[in-house]
Amino acid sequence: QVQLVESGGGLVQAGESLRLSCAASGRTLNNYRMGWFRQAPGKEREFVAGISWPGGTQYYADSVKGRFTISRDNAKNTVSLQMNSLKPEDTAVYYCIRYPLGSTSYYTTSGFWGQGTQVTVSS
């Protein structure tokens, strides 16, 4: 059974940066697409970014395009989300997802999830 553990969240001011990490244990992430979602209070969980295996293709929500960068280190079994120019509307719990093998959509919520890490951006 894979375990996904997110880290790197925190409280920052608007315009600052954070780097989130998702570390996998128990199973390799080889051959799996990976992604990040977020959920703000009172809102549904929404897609943020996704990355193919072994990492040649990245896909972003329009709201974060140009500010966020997803990457993966396959040797370390980790996925990262570099978040720049943060805005108050980026405030949410951020979740890492391992998509099912063969998944063709980054928007699916089927998969294995981490427990989430809180990101709070003050204005």
N, CA, C and O atoms as a printed pandas DataFrame, in Angstrom:
     atom_number atom_name residue_name chain_id  residue_number  x_coord  y_coord  z_coord
0              1         N          GLN        A               1    0.848   -1.182    0.000
1              2        CA          GLN        A               1    0.000    0.000    0.000
2              3         C          GLN        A               1    0.889    1.240    0.000
3              4         O          GLN        A               1    1.790    1.365    0.829
4              5         N          VAL        A               2    0.631    2.153   -0.932
5              6        CA          VAL        A               2    1.414    3.380   -0.993
6              7         C          VAL        A               2    0.947    4.354    0.071
7              8         O          VAL        A               2   -0.231    4.384    0.426
8              9         N          GLN        A               3    1.860    5.135    0.570
9             10        CA          GLN        A               3    1.537    6.251    1.460
10            11         C          GLN        A               3    2.083    7.515    0.833
11            12         O          GLN        A               3    3.237    7.562    0.405
12            13         N          LEU        A               4    1.246    8.542    0.781
13            14        CA          LEU        A               4    1.649    9.841    0.245
14            15         C          LEU        A               4    1.618   10.847    1.375
15            16         O          LEU        A               4    0.604   10.985    2.060
16            17         N          VAL        A               5    2.713   11.548    1.574
17            18        CA          VAL        A               5    2.800   12.530    2.649
18            19         C          VAL        A               5    3.213   13.869    2.061
19            20         O          VAL        A               5    4.301   14.018    1.505
20            21         N          GLU        A               6    2.311   14.845    2.200
21            22        CA          GLU        A               6    2.604   16.195    1.718
22            23         C          GLU        A               6    3.290   17.007    2.813
23            24         O          GLU        A               6    3.078   16.773    4.003
24            25         N          SER        A               7    4.103   17.948    2.399
25            26        CA          SER        A               7    4.768   18.861    3.331
26            27         C          SER        A               7    5.067   20.165    2.620
27            28         O          SER        A               7    4.974   20.260    1.396
28            29         N          GLY        A               8    5.425   21.164    3.400
29            30        CA          GLY        A               8    5.842   22.436    2.821
30            31         C          GLY        A               8    4.821   23.550    2.917
31            32         O          GLY        A               8    5.111   24.689    2.549
32            33         N          GLY        A               9    3.631   23.240    3.404
33            34        CA          GLY        A               9    2.620   24.277    3.540
34            35         C          GLY        A               9    2.977   25.265    4.638
35            36         O          GLY        A               9    3.908   25.046    5.414
36            37         N          GLY        A              10    2.226   26.348    4.689
37            38        CA          GLY        A              10    2.482   27.343    5.719
38            39         C          GLY        A              10    1.718   28.616    5.460
39            40         O          GLY        A              10    0.836   28.671    4.603
40            41         N          LEU        A              11    2.073   29.647    6.221
41            42        CA          LEU        A              11    1.448   30.965    6.103
42            43         C          LEU        A              11    2.445   31.915    5.449
43            44         O          LEU        A              11    3.564   32.089    5.930
44            45         N          VAL        A              12    2.023   32.524    4.348
45            46        CA          VAL        A              12    2.866   33.484    3.647
46            47         C          VAL        A              12    2.040   34.702    3.272
47            48         O          VAL        A              12    0.811   34.686    3.344
48            49         N          GLN        A              13    2.729   35.746    2.875
49            50        CA          GLN        A              13    2.037   36.937    2.401
50            51         C          GLN        A              13    1.856   36.869    0.880
51            52         O          GLN        A              13    2.581   36.156    0.185
52            53         N          ALA        A              14    0.902   37.603    0.397
53            54        CA          ALA        A              14    0.665   37.662   -1.043
54            55         C          ALA        A              14    1.947   38.068   -1.770
55            56         O          ALA        A              14    2.672   38.964   -1.338
56            57         N          GLY        A              15    2.202   37.386   -2.879
57            58        CA          GLY        A              15    3.394   37.660   -3.657
58            59         C          GLY        A              15    4.575   36.768   -3.329
59            60         O          GLY        A              15    5.539   36.698   -4.091
60            61         N          GLU        A              16    4.502   36.092   -2.201
61            62        CA          GLU        A              16    5.598   35.207   -1.805
62            63         C          GLU        A              16    5.442   33.826   -2.438
63            64         O          GLU        A              16    4.501   33.558   -3.185
64            65         N          SER        A              17    6.402   32.961   -2.108
65            66        CA          SER        A              17    6.451   31.630   -2.709
66            67         C          SER        A              17    6.455   30.536   -1.649
67            68         O          SER        A              17    6.847   30.751   -0.502
68            69         N          LEU        A              18    6.009   29.362   -2.068
69            70        CA          LEU        A              18    6.099   28.145   -1.255
70            71         C          LEU        A              18    6.392   26.983   -2.185
71            72         O          LEU        A              18    6.041   27.005   -3.365
72            73         N          ARG        A              19    7.041   25.969   -1.636
73            74        CA          ARG        A              19    7.288   24.746   -2.396
74            75         C          ARG        A              19    6.714   23.581   -1.610
75            76         O          ARG        A              19    7.148   23.297   -0.493
76            77         N          LEU        A              20    5.738   22.913   -2.200
77            78        CA          LEU        A              20    5.138   21.739   -1.590
78            79         C          LEU        A              20    5.822   20.478   -2.110
79            80         O          LEU        A              20    6.251   20.413   -3.262
80            81         N          SER        A              21    5.911   19.495   -1.247
81            82        CA          SER        A              21    6.460   18.211   -1.640
82            83         C          SER        A              21    5.503   17.097   -1.271
83            84         O          SER        A              21    4.772   17.185   -0.284
84            85         N          CYS        A              22    5.519   16.052   -2.074
85            86        CA          CYS        A              22    4.727   14.850   -1.819
86            87         C          CYS        A              22    5.678   13.671   -1.900
87            88         O          CYS        A              22    6.223   13.363   -2.961
88            89         N          ALA        A              23    5.867   13.024   -0.777
89            90        CA          ALA        A              23    6.788   11.896   -0.715
90            91         C          ALA        A              23    6.003   10.595   -0.637
91            92         O          ALA        A              23    5.074   10.466    0.160
92            93         N          ALA        A              24    6.377    9.648   -1.459
93            94        CA          ALA        A              24    5.698    8.352   -1.486
94            95         C          ALA        A              24    6.551    7.291   -0.813
95            96         O          ALA        A              24    7.772    7.261   -0.963
96            97         N          SER        A              25    5.891    6.435   -0.082
97            98        CA          SER        A              25    6.563    5.285    0.519
98            99         C          SER        A              25    5.683    4.067    0.352
99           100         O          SER        A              25    4.473    4.179    0.158
100          101         N          GLY        A              26    6.296    2.919    0.429
101          102        CA          GLY        A              26    5.526    1.696    0.319
102          103         C          GLY        A              26    5.409    1.179   -1.097
103          104         O          GLY        A              26    5.403   -0.031   -1.323
104          105         N          ARG        A              27    5.317    2.069   -2.034
105          106        CA          ARG        A              27    5.215    1.703   -3.450
106          107         C          ARG        A              27    5.912    2.772   -4.276
107          108         O          ARG        A              27    5.942    3.942   -3.895
108          109         N          THR        A              28    6.461    2.373   -5.383
109          110        CA          THR        A              28    7.054    3.329   -6.294
110          111         C          THR        A              28    5.966    4.101   -7.034
111          112         O          THR        A              28    4.838    3.630   -7.183
112          113         N          LEU        A              29    6.329    5.288   -7.491
113          114        CA          LEU        A              29    5.418    6.081   -8.308
114          115         C          LEU        A              29    5.668    5.851   -9.799
115          116         O          LEU        A              29    5.073    6.513  -10.649
116          117         N          ASN        A              30    6.543    4.917  -10.094
117          118        CA          ASN        A              30    6.846    4.617  -11.504
118          119         C          ASN        A              30    5.579    4.242  -12.260
119          120         O          ASN        A              30    4.757    3.454  -11.792
120          121         N          ASN        A              31    5.449    4.830  -13.437
121          122        CA          ASN        A              31    4.355    4.568  -14.369
122          123         C          ASN        A              31    3.050    5.261  -14.012
123          124         O          ASN        A              31    2.056    5.112  -14.723
124          125         N          TYR        A              32    3.042    6.019  -12.916
125          126        CA          TYR        A              32    1.823    6.706  -12.512
126          127         C          TYR        A              32    1.888    8.198  -12.856
127          128         O          TYR        A              32    2.901    8.859  -12.629
128          129         N          ARG        A              33    0.775    8.715  -13.413
129          130        CA          ARG        A              33    0.595   10.156  -13.424
130          131         C          ARG        A              33    0.407   10.609  -11.993
131          132         O          ARG        A              33   -0.115    9.866  -11.161
132          133         N          MET        A              34    0.835   11.838  -11.704
133          134        CA          MET        A              34    0.686   12.418  -10.382
134          135         C          MET        A              34    0.072   13.802  -10.518
135          136         O          MET        A              34    0.142   14.431  -11.574
136          137         N          GLY        A              35   -0.534   14.263   -9.422
137          138        CA          GLY        A              35   -1.157   15.576   -9.513
138          139         C          GLY        A              35   -1.326   16.231   -8.154
139          140         O          GLY        A              35   -1.079   15.629   -7.109
140          141         N          TRP        A              36   -1.753   17.481   -8.205
141          142        CA          TRP        A              36   -2.086   18.260   -7.021
142          143         C          TRP        A              36   -3.503   18.820   -7.189
143          144         O          TRP        A              36   -3.876   19.319   -8.251
144          145         N          PHE        A              37   -4.259   18.720   -6.124
145          146        CA          PHE        A              37   -5.572   19.342   -6.023
146          147         C          PHE        A              37   -5.541   20.256   -4.799
147          148         O          PHE        A              37   -4.618   20.201   -3.987
148          149         N          ARG        A              38   -6.557   21.087   -4.686
149          150        CA          ARG        A              38   -6.693   21.907   -3.479
150          151         C          ARG        A              38   -8.163   22.059   -3.135
151          152         O          ARG        A              38   -9.041   21.932   -3.989
152          153         N          GLN        A              39   -8.407   22.333   -1.860
153          154        CA          GLN        A              39   -9.772   22.531   -1.389
154          155         C          GLN        A              39   -9.797   23.676   -0.397
155          156         O          GLN        A              39   -9.181   23.613    0.667
156          157         N          ALA        A              40  -10.517   24.719   -0.762
157          158        CA          ALA        A              40  -10.691   25.865    0.110
158          159         C          ALA        A              40  -11.934   25.641    0.971
159          160         O          ALA        A              40  -12.805   24.858    0.593
160          161         N          PRO        A              41  -12.033   26.308    2.114
161          162        CA          PRO        A              41  -13.196   26.143    2.986
162          163         C          PRO        A              41  -14.497   26.422    2.241
163          164         O          PRO        A              41  -14.638   27.455    1.587
164          165         N          GLY        A              42  -15.438   25.500    2.343
165          166        CA          GLY        A              42  -16.738   25.681    1.734
166          167         C          GLY        A              42  -16.778   25.450    0.244
167          168         O          GLY        A              42  -17.809   25.671   -0.393
168          169         N          LYS        A              43  -15.666   25.006   -0.324
169          170        CA          LYS        A              43  -15.610   24.783   -1.775
170          171         C          LYS        A              43  -15.258   23.336   -2.080
171          172         O          LYS        A              43  -14.763   22.603   -1.224
172          173         N          GLU        A              44  -15.527   22.942   -3.320
173          174        CA          GLU        A              44  -15.169   21.593   -3.740
174          175         C          GLU        A              44  -13.677   21.502   -4.026
175          176         O          GLU        A              44  -13.010   22.495   -4.319
176          177         N          ARG        A              45  -13.186   20.287   -3.932
177          178        CA          ARG        A              45  -11.790   20.053   -4.270
178          179         C          ARG        A              45  -11.598   20.317   -5.755
179          180         O          ARG        A              45  -12.403   19.875   -6.574
180          181         N          GLU        A              46  -10.528   21.042   -6.109
181          182        CA          GLU        A              46  -10.308   21.390   -7.504
182          183         C          GLU        A              46   -8.909   21.015   -7.956
183          184         O          GLU        A              46   -7.959   21.021   -7.173
184          185         N          PHE        A              47   -8.803   20.689   -9.230
185          186        CA          PHE        A              47   -7.532   20.336   -9.836
186          187         C          PHE        A              47   -6.621   21.554   -9.894
187          188         O          PHE        A              47   -7.067   22.666  -10.176
188          189         N          VAL        A              48   -5.336   21.327   -9.623
189          190        CA          VAL        A              48   -4.340   22.394   -9.693
190          191         C          VAL        A              48   -3.304   22.115  -10.785
191          192         O          VAL        A              48   -3.081   22.942  -11.669
192          193         N          ALA        A              49   -2.675   20.939  -10.712
193          194        CA          ALA        A              49   -1.602   20.625  -11.661
194          195         C          ALA        A              49   -1.418   19.124  -11.751
195          196         O          ALA        A              49   -1.684   18.397  -10.794
196          197         N          GLY        A              50   -0.962   18.662  -12.906
197          198        CA          GLY        A              50   -0.696   17.246  -13.100
198          199         C          GLY        A              50    0.561   17.050  -13.920
199          200         O          GLY        A              50    0.968   17.926  -14.683
200          201         N          ILE        A              51    1.169   15.890  -13.751
201          202        CA          ILE        A              51    2.404   15.591  -14.461
202          203         C          ILE        A              51    2.379   14.140  -14.915
203          204         O          ILE        A              51    1.925   13.250  -14.196
204          205         N          SER        A              52    2.873   13.926  -16.116
205          206        CA          SER        A              52    2.877   12.585  -16.697
206          207         C          SER        A              52    4.030   11.755  -16.121
207          208         O          SER        A              52    4.876   12.259  -15.382
208          209         N          TRP        A              53    4.033   10.475  -16.481
209          210        CA          TRP        A              53    5.188    9.618  -16.214
210          211         C          TRP        A              53    5.989    9.534  -17.504
211          212         O          TRP        A              53    5.393    9.291  -18.553
212          213         N          PRO        A              54    7.300    9.720  -17.489
213          214        CA          PRO        A              54    8.153   10.016  -16.341
214          215         C          PRO        A              54    8.295   11.494  -16.014
215          216         O          PRO        A              54    9.103   11.853  -15.157
216          217         N          GLY        A              55    7.514   12.382  -16.689
217          218        CA          GLY        A              55    7.522   13.789  -16.311
218          219         C          GLY        A              55    7.646   14.767  -17.457
219          220         O          GLY        A              55    7.885   15.954  -17.233
220          221         N          GLY        A              56    7.488   14.290  -18.692
221          222        CA          GLY        A              56    7.676   15.169  -19.826
222          223         C          GLY        A              56    6.541   16.117  -20.112
223          224         O          GLY        A              56    6.715   17.079  -20.860
224          225         N          THR        A              57    5.385   15.871  -19.536
225          226        CA          THR        A              57    4.212   16.702  -19.797
226          227         C          THR        A              57    3.621   17.173  -18.478
227          228         O          THR        A              57    3.434   16.392  -17.544
228          229         N          GLN        A              58    3.334   18.466  -18.424
229          230        CA          GLN        A              58    2.684   19.057  -17.259
230          231         C          GLN        A              58    1.396   19.739  -17.717
231          232         O          GLN        A              58    1.291   20.218  -18.846
232          233         N          TYR        A              59    0.443   19.767  -16.827
233          234        CA          TYR        A              59   -0.858   20.355  -17.155
234          235         C          TYR        A              59   -1.327   21.150  -15.952
235          236         O          TYR        A              59   -1.204   20.700  -14.813
236          237         N          TYR        A              60   -1.876   22.355  -16.212
237          238        CA          TYR        A              60   -2.227   23.253  -15.116
238          239         C          TYR        A              60   -3.644   23.792  -15.255
239          240         O          TYR        A              60   -4.167   23.952  -16.357
240          241         N          ALA        A              61   -4.243   24.066  -14.107
241          242        CA          ALA        A              61   -5.477   24.833  -14.106
242          243         C          ALA        A              61   -5.166   26.249  -14.558
243          244         O          ALA        A              61   -4.075   26.760  -14.306
244          245         N          ASP        A              62   -6.120   26.883  -15.222
245          246        CA          ASP        A              62   -5.903   28.241  -15.716
246          247         C          ASP        A              62   -5.557   29.207  -14.579
247          248         O          ASP        A              62   -4.793   30.153  -14.770
248          249         N          SER        A              63   -6.118   28.963  -13.416
249          250        CA          SER        A              63   -5.928   29.878  -12.288
250          251         C          SER        A              63   -4.499   29.907  -11.769
251          252         O          SER        A              63   -4.117   30.851  -11.076
252          253         N          VAL        A              64   -3.702   28.893  -12.089
253          254        CA          VAL        A              64   -2.333   28.844  -11.564
254          255         C          VAL        A              64   -1.279   28.844  -12.667
255          256         O          VAL        A              64   -0.080   28.887  -12.388
256          257         N          LYS        A              65   -1.725   28.795  -13.904
257          258        CA          LYS        A              65   -0.792   28.726  -15.030
258          259         C          LYS        A              65    0.133   29.939  -15.020
259          260         O          LYS        A              65   -0.313   31.078  -14.879
260          261         N          GLY        A              66    1.413   29.676  -15.171
261          262        CA          GLY        A              66    2.394   30.750  -15.158
262          263         C          GLY        A              66    2.922   31.096  -13.779
263          264         O          GLY        A              66    3.909   31.821  -13.657
264          265         N          ARG        A              67    2.275   30.587  -12.740
265          266        CA          ARG        A              67    2.715   30.869  -11.365
266          267         C          ARG        A              67    3.188   29.596  -10.658
267          268         O          ARG        A              67    4.107   29.642   -9.841
268          269         N          PHE        A              68    2.567   28.476  -10.971
269          270        CA          PHE        A              68    2.890   27.205  -10.322
270          271         C          PHE        A              68    3.635   26.309  -11.302
271          272         O          PHE        A              68    3.412   26.358  -12.512
272          273         N          THR        A              69    4.524   25.491  -10.751
273          274        CA          THR        A              69    5.261   24.515  -11.552
274          275         C          THR        A              69    5.277   23.174  -10.822
275          276         O          THR        A              69    5.701   23.079   -9.670
276          277         N          ILE        A              70    4.806   22.143  -11.518
277          278        CA          ILE        A              70    4.843   20.798  -10.956
278          279         C          ILE        A              70    6.044   20.060  -11.526
279          280         O          ILE        A              70    6.380   20.210  -12.701
280          281         N          SER        A              71    6.681   19.269  -10.688
281          282        CA          SER        A              71    7.838   18.484  -11.125
282          283         C          SER        A              71    7.878   17.188  -10.331
283          284         O          SER        A              71    7.189   17.034   -9.323
284          285         N          ARG        A              72    8.697   16.264  -10.804
285          286        CA          ARG        A              72    8.844   15.004  -10.075
286          287         C          ARG        A              72   10.292   14.560  -10.105
287          288         O          ARG        A              72   11.017   14.797  -11.071
288          289         N          ASP        A              73   10.694   13.912   -9.026
289          290        CA          ASP        A              73   12.020   13.308   -8.937
290          291         C          ASP        A              73   11.789   11.811   -8.801
291          292         O          ASP        A              73   11.491   11.315   -7.714
292          293         N          ASN        A              74   11.925   11.113   -9.885
293          294        CA          ASN        A              74   11.578    9.697   -9.890
294          295         C          ASN        A              74   12.562    8.856   -9.072
295          296         O          ASN        A              74   12.198    7.808   -8.538
296          297         N          ALA        A              75   13.774    9.310   -8.981
297          298        CA          ALA        A              75   14.751    8.587   -8.171
298          299         C          ALA        A              75   14.399    8.673   -6.685
299          300         O          ALA        A              75   14.648    7.739   -5.922
300          301         N          LYS        A              76   13.817    9.806   -6.288
301          302        CA          LYS        A              76   13.465   10.007   -4.877
302          303         C          LYS        A              76   12.002    9.698   -4.599
303          304         O          LYS        A              76   11.562    9.766   -3.452
304          305         N          ASN        A              77   11.248    9.359   -5.633
305          306        CA          ASN        A              77    9.835    9.018   -5.441
306          307         C          ASN        A              77    9.051   10.192   -4.864
307          308         O          ASN        A              77    8.227   10.020   -3.965
308          309         N          THR        A              78    9.316   11.384   -5.389
309          310        CA          THR        A              78    8.648   12.578   -4.885
310          311         C          THR        A              78    8.070   13.405   -6.028
311          312         O          THR        A              78    8.511   13.326   -7.174
312          313         N          VAL        A              79    7.075   14.193   -5.672
313          314        CA          VAL        A              79    6.470   15.150   -6.594
314          315         C          VAL        A              79    6.423   16.488   -5.866
315          316         O          VAL        A              79    6.120   16.546   -4.675
316          317         N          SER        A              80    6.723   17.551   -6.583
317          318        CA          SER        A              80    6.761   18.874   -5.969
318          319         C          SER        A              80    5.856   19.849   -6.699
319          320         O          SER        A              80    5.526   19.666   -7.870
320          321         N          LEU        A              81    5.466   20.887   -5.976
321          322        CA          LEU        A              81    4.684   21.975   -6.564
322          323         C          LEU        A              81    5.315   23.283   -6.105
323          324         O          LEU        A              81    5.207   23.659   -4.938
324          325         N          GLN        A              82    5.967   23.962   -7.022
325          326        CA          GLN        A              82    6.540   25.268   -6.735
326          327         C          GLN        A              82    5.481   26.320   -6.995
327          328         O          GLN        A              82    4.958   26.429   -8.104
328          329         N          MET        A              83    5.168   27.092   -5.972
329          330        CA          MET        A              83    4.098   28.081   -6.074
330          331         C          MET        A              83    4.687   29.475   -5.893
331          332         O          MET        A              83    5.175   29.815   -4.815
332          333         N          ASN        A              84    4.639   30.264   -6.932
333          334        CA          ASN        A              84    5.149   31.633   -6.907
334          335         C          ASN        A              84    4.011   32.632   -7.028
335          336         O          ASN        A              84    2.903   32.290   -7.441
336          337         N          SER        A              85    4.302   33.860   -6.663
337          338        CA          SER        A              85    3.314   34.943   -6.772
338          339         C          SER        A              85    1.984   34.532   -6.167
339          340         O          SER        A              85    0.930   34.684   -6.784
340          341         N          LEU        A              86    2.048   34.017   -4.967
341          342        CA          LEU        A              86    0.836   33.507   -4.319
342          343         C          LEU        A              86   -0.170   34.614   -4.068
343          344         O          LEU        A              86    0.190   35.762   -3.807
344          345         N          LYS        A              87   -1.433   34.246   -4.151
345          346        CA          LYS        A              87   -2.544   35.167   -3.946
346          347         C          LYS        A              87   -3.410   34.654   -2.797
347          348         O          LYS        A              87   -3.389   33.461   -2.495
348          349         N          PRO        A              88   -4.160   35.531   -2.164
349          350        CA          PRO        A              88   -5.053   35.068   -1.089
350          351         C          PRO        A              88   -6.021   33.974   -1.561
351          352         O          PRO        A              88   -6.384   33.092   -0.783
352          353         N          GLU        A              89   -6.428   34.028   -2.803
353          354        CA          GLU        A              89   -7.352   33.001   -3.308
354          355         C          GLU        A              89   -6.686   31.641   -3.512
355          356         O          GLU        A              89   -7.366   30.669   -3.840
356          357         N          ASP        A              90   -5.391   31.559   -3.326
357          358        CA          ASP        A              90   -4.703   30.268   -3.353
358          359         C          ASP        A              90   -4.788   29.553   -1.999
359          360         O          ASP        A              90   -4.361   28.405   -1.870
360          361         N          THR        A              91   -5.329   30.225   -1.015
361          362        CA          THR        A              91   -5.469   29.625    0.310
362          363         C          THR        A              91   -6.356   28.390    0.253
363          364         O          THR        A              91   -7.499   28.455   -0.199
364          365         N          ALA        A              92   -5.820   27.260    0.716
365          366        CA          ALA        A              92   -6.539   25.983    0.653
366          367         C          ALA        A              92   -5.687   24.898    1.291
367          368         O          ALA        A              92   -4.519   25.109    1.618
368          369         N          VAL        A              93   -6.294   23.744    1.457
369          370        CA          VAL        A              93   -5.527   22.542    1.763
370          371         C          VAL        A              93   -5.141   21.917    0.428
371          372         O          VAL        A              93   -5.992   21.704   -0.436
372          373         N          TYR        A              94   -3.866   21.628    0.267
373          374        CA          TYR        A              94   -3.350   21.073   -0.977
374          375         C          TYR        A              94   -3.099   19.579   -0.803
375          376         O          TYR        A              94   -2.477   19.139    0.164
376          377         N          TYR        A              95   -3.600   18.816   -1.767
377          378        CA          TYR        A              95   -3.511   17.363   -1.721
378          379         C          TYR        A              95   -2.737   16.832   -2.922
379          380         O          TYR        A              95   -2.868   17.323   -4.043
380          381         N          CYS        A              96   -1.950   15.841   -2.658
381          382        CA          CYS        A              96   -1.237   15.096   -3.695
382          383         C          CYS        A              96   -2.083   13.886   -4.072
383          384         O          CYS        A              96   -2.695   13.259   -3.207
384          385         N          ILE        A              97   -2.118   13.558   -5.361
385          386        CA          ILE        A              97   -2.858   12.389   -5.809
386          387         C          ILE        A              97   -1.996   11.542   -6.725
387          388         O          ILE        A              97   -1.281   12.057   -7.584
388          389         N          ARG        A              98   -2.074   10.245   -6.531
389          390        CA          ARG        A              98   -1.511    9.292   -7.482
390          391         C          ARG        A              98   -2.689    8.765   -8.299
391          392         O          ARG        A              98   -3.560    8.077   -7.767
392          393         N          TYR        A              99   -2.714    9.082   -9.566
393          394        CA          TYR        A              99   -3.809    8.654  -10.423
394          395         C          TYR        A              99   -3.745    7.149  -10.668
395          396         O          TYR        A              99   -2.681    6.541  -10.553
396          397         N          PRO        A             100   -4.872    6.559  -11.001
397          398        CA          PRO        A             100   -4.853    5.125  -11.328
398          399         C          PRO        A             100   -4.003    4.872  -12.570
399          400         O          PRO        A             100   -3.890    5.737  -13.438
400          401         N          LEU        A             101   -3.414    3.696  -12.648
401          402        CA          LEU        A             101   -2.659    3.327  -13.833
402          403         C          LEU        A             101   -3.558    3.402  -15.057
403          404         O          LEU        A             101   -4.687    2.910  -15.051
404          405         N          GLY        A             102   -3.038    4.023  -16.098
405          406        CA          GLY        A             102   -3.804    4.139  -17.322
406          407         C          GLY        A             102   -4.778    5.294  -17.336
407          408         O          GLY        A             102   -5.498    5.476  -18.318
408          409         N          SER        A             103   -4.821    6.085  -16.267
409          410        CA          SER        A             103   -5.729    7.215  -16.214
410          411         C          SER        A             103   -5.417    8.198  -17.346
411          412         O          SER        A             103   -4.254    8.474  -17.641
412          413         N          THR        A             104   -6.467    8.715  -17.967
413          414        CA          THR        A             104   -6.264    9.630  -19.092
414          415         C          THR        A             104   -6.708   11.051  -18.772
415          416         O          THR        A             104   -6.547   11.948  -19.600
416          417         N          SER        A             105   -7.258   11.268  -17.598
417          418        CA          SER        A             105   -7.729   12.596  -17.231
418          419         C          SER        A             105   -7.066   13.065  -15.951
419          420         O          SER        A             105   -7.007   12.324  -14.970
420          421         N          TYR        A             106   -6.565   14.292  -15.955
421          422        CA          TYR        A             106   -6.009   14.864  -14.747
422          423         C          TYR        A             106   -7.099   15.367  -13.802
423          424         O          TYR        A             106   -6.827   15.672  -12.640
424          425         N          TYR        A             107   -8.326   15.452  -14.301
425          426        CA          TYR        A             107   -9.396   15.977  -13.477
426          427         C          TYR        A             107  -10.098   14.909  -12.646
427          428         O          TYR        A             107  -10.889   15.236  -11.761
428          429         N          THR        A             108   -9.820   13.647  -12.919
429          430        CA          THR        A             108  -10.461   12.607  -12.136
430          431         C          THR        A             108   -9.993   12.656  -10.695
431          432         O          THR        A             108   -8.835   12.961  -10.410
432          433         N          THR        A             109  -10.919   12.349   -9.785
433          434        CA          THR        A             109  -10.552   12.290   -8.376
434          435         C          THR        A             109  -10.371   10.849   -7.915
435          436         O          THR        A             109  -10.171   10.589   -6.728
436          437         N          SER        A             110  -10.441    9.926   -8.850
437          438        CA          SER        A             110  -10.134    8.535   -8.528
438          439         C          SER        A             110   -8.631    8.409   -8.399
439          440         O          SER        A             110   -7.885    8.880   -9.257
440          441         N          GLY        A             111   -8.192    7.778   -7.336
441          442        CA          GLY        A             111   -6.766    7.613   -7.131
442          443         C          GLY        A             111   -6.451    7.520   -5.672
443          444         O          GLY        A             111   -7.338    7.376   -4.831
444          445         N          PHE        A             112   -5.173    7.606   -5.376
445          446        CA          PHE        A             112   -4.736    7.520   -3.990
446          447         C          PHE        A             112   -4.289    8.891   -3.521
447          448         O          PHE        A             112   -3.513    9.568   -4.195
448          449         N          TRP        A             113   -4.792    9.303   -2.341
449          450        CA          TRP        A             113   -4.582   10.668   -1.868
450          451         C          TRP        A             113   -3.671   10.722   -0.652
451          452         O          TRP        A             113   -3.604    9.787    0.145
452          453         N          GLY        A             114   -2.981   11.829   -0.537
453          454        CA          GLY        A             114   -2.291   12.148    0.690
454          455         C          GLY        A             114   -3.245   12.821    1.653
455          456         O          GLY        A             114   -4.429   12.979    1.357
456          457         N          GLN        A             115   -2.725   13.222    2.820
457          458        CA          GLN        A             115   -3.587   13.778    3.864
458          459         C          GLN        A             115   -3.745   15.286    3.730
459          460         O          GLN        A             115   -4.612   15.875    4.375
460          461         N          GLY        A             116   -2.929   15.911    2.912
461          462        CA          GLY        A             116   -3.053   17.336    2.658
462          463         C          GLY        A             116   -2.136   18.189    3.508
463          464         O          GLY        A             116   -1.707   17.785    4.589
464          465         N          THR        A             117   -1.839   19.386    2.997
465          466        CA          THR        A             117   -1.042   20.365    3.722
466          467         C          THR        A             117   -1.677   21.741    3.519
467          468         O          THR        A             117   -2.075   22.094    2.409
468          469         N          GLN        A             118   -1.763   22.504    4.594
469          470        CA          GLN        A             118   -2.464   23.788    4.558
470          471         C          GLN        A             118   -1.560   24.883    4.006
471          472         O          GLN        A             118   -0.409   25.034    4.417
472          473         N          VAL        A             119   -2.109   25.635    3.071
473          474        CA          VAL        A             119   -1.445   26.832    2.552
474          475         C          VAL        A             119   -2.358   28.019    2.820
475          476         O          VAL        A             119   -3.522   28.021    2.418
476          477         N          THR        A             120   -1.831   29.014    3.491
477          478        CA          THR        A             120   -2.593   30.213    3.799
478          479         C          THR        A             120   -1.821   31.421    3.290
479          480         O          THR        A             120   -0.653   31.616    3.624
480          481         N          VAL        A             121   -2.494   32.229    2.474
481          482        CA          VAL        A             121   -1.866   33.412    1.896
482          483         C          VAL        A             121   -2.604   34.642    2.407
483          484         O          VAL        A             121   -3.796   34.812    2.151
484          485         N          SER        A             122   -1.903   35.480    3.115
485          486        CA          SER        A             122   -2.519   36.697    3.661
486          487         C          SER        A             122   -2.316   37.863    2.698
487          488         O          SER        A             122   -1.334   37.924    1.958
488          489         N          SER        A             123   -3.271   38.783    2.733
489          490        CA          SER        A             123   -3.201   39.939    1.816
490          491         C          SER        A             123   -2.454   41.098    2.442
491          492         O          SER        A             123   -2.302   42.145    1.813
